[in-house]
Amino acid sequence: MSDDILQRLMAVLVSRKDADPDSSYVAGLYHKGLDSILKKIGEESAETIIAAKSGDKQQIVHETADLWFHCLVMLAQQNLDARLVLEELERRFGVSGVDEKAAREQSK
């Protein structure tokens, strides 16, 4: 189910890239550019942190959905498919975080 909703959402986000900025919130973000999209990610990140600190589970889910949504907007704006992130998570699954971080440091 989750992969399906990601793919459906990504298809909509990509379709909004050429839409009239006045016709769609996402098209408006694309029109304003990357800095506006990144600003929204920062705002939603802060709101997610505040929700988690409050302990309100419904608010945590709501704000996390907003954060993930805006991250997906950024991926689409950068011509990246959400599947790439899922593949990266799959690659990391079962790998120690310490080992994974060390491997990234070695590849720099």
C-alpha positions in Angstrom: 0.0 0.0 0.0 2.6 2.6 1.0 4.6 2.1 -2.2 1.4 2.6 -4.2 0.5 5.8 -2.6 4.1 7.1 -3.0 4.0 6.4 -6.7 0.5 7.9 -7.2 1.6 11.0 -5.3 4.8 11.3 -7.2 2.9 11.1 -10.5 0.6 14.0 -9.4 3.6 16.0 -8.2 5.4 15.5 -11.5 2.2 16.5 -13.4 2.1 19.8 -11.5 5.5 20.9 -12.7 4.0 22.6 -15.8 0.7 23.6 -14.2 -0.4 27.1 -13.7 1.0 28.4 -10.4 -2.4 29.9 -9.6 -4.2 26.5 -10.1 -2.2 24.4 -7.7 -0.4 24.8 -4.4 2.4 22.5 -5.7 2.7 24.3 -9.0 3.0 27.5 -7.0 5.9 26.0 -5.0 7.6 24.9 -8.2 7.1 28.4 -9.6 8.7 30.0 -6.6 11.7 27.7 -6.9 13.9 25.4 -4.8 14.5 27.9 -2.0 10.7 28.1 -1.3 10.4 24.3 -1.3 13.3 23.9 1.0 11.9 26.6 3.3 8.7 24.6 3.5 10.7 21.5 4.4 12.4 23.4 7.2 9.0 24.8 8.5 7.4 21.3 8.4 10.5 19.8 10.1 10.2 22.3 13.0 6.4 21.7 13.2 7.1 17.9 13.4 9.6 18.4 16.2 7.1 20.6 18.1 4.4 17.9 17.6 6.7 15.2 18.9 7.6 17.2 21.9 3.9 17.7 22.7 3.3 14.0 22.6 0.0 14.4 20.6 0.1 11.3 18.4 -2.5 12.6 15.9 -0.5 15.9 15.5 2.7 14.0 15.1 1.2 11.9 12.2 -0.3 15.0 10.6 3.0 17.0 10.7 5.1 14.1 9.6 2.8 13.7 6.6 3.3 17.4 5.8 7.1 17.0 6.1 7.2 13.9 3.9 4.9 15.5 1.3 7.2 18.5 1.0 10.2 16.2 0.8 8.5 14.5 -2.1 7.8 17.9 -3.8 11.6 18.6 -3.5 12.4 15.2 -5.0 10.1 15.8 -7.9 11.5 19.3 -8.4 15.0 17.7 -8.6 13.8 15.1 -11.1 14.3 12.3 -8.5 11.8 9.5 -8.0 10.8 8.5 -4.5 11.7 4.9 -5.3 15.3 5.9 -5.2 14.9 6.8 -1.5 13.1 3.6 -0.9 15.9 1.7 -2.6 18.4 3.5 -0.4 16.5 2.5 2.7 16.3 -1.0 1.5 20.1 -1.0 0.9 20.6 0.2 4.4 18.2 -2.3 6.0 20.0 -4.7 8.3 23.2 -2.7 8.1 24.5 -1.2 11.3 24.1 2.6 11.4 27.7 2.9 12.6 29.0 0.7 9.7 26.8 2.5 7.1 28.0 5.9 8.2 31.7 4.8 8.1 31.2 3.5 4.6 29.8 6.8 3.5 32.8 8.6 5.1 35.2 6.3 3.2 33.6 7.0 -0.1 34.0 10.8 0.2 
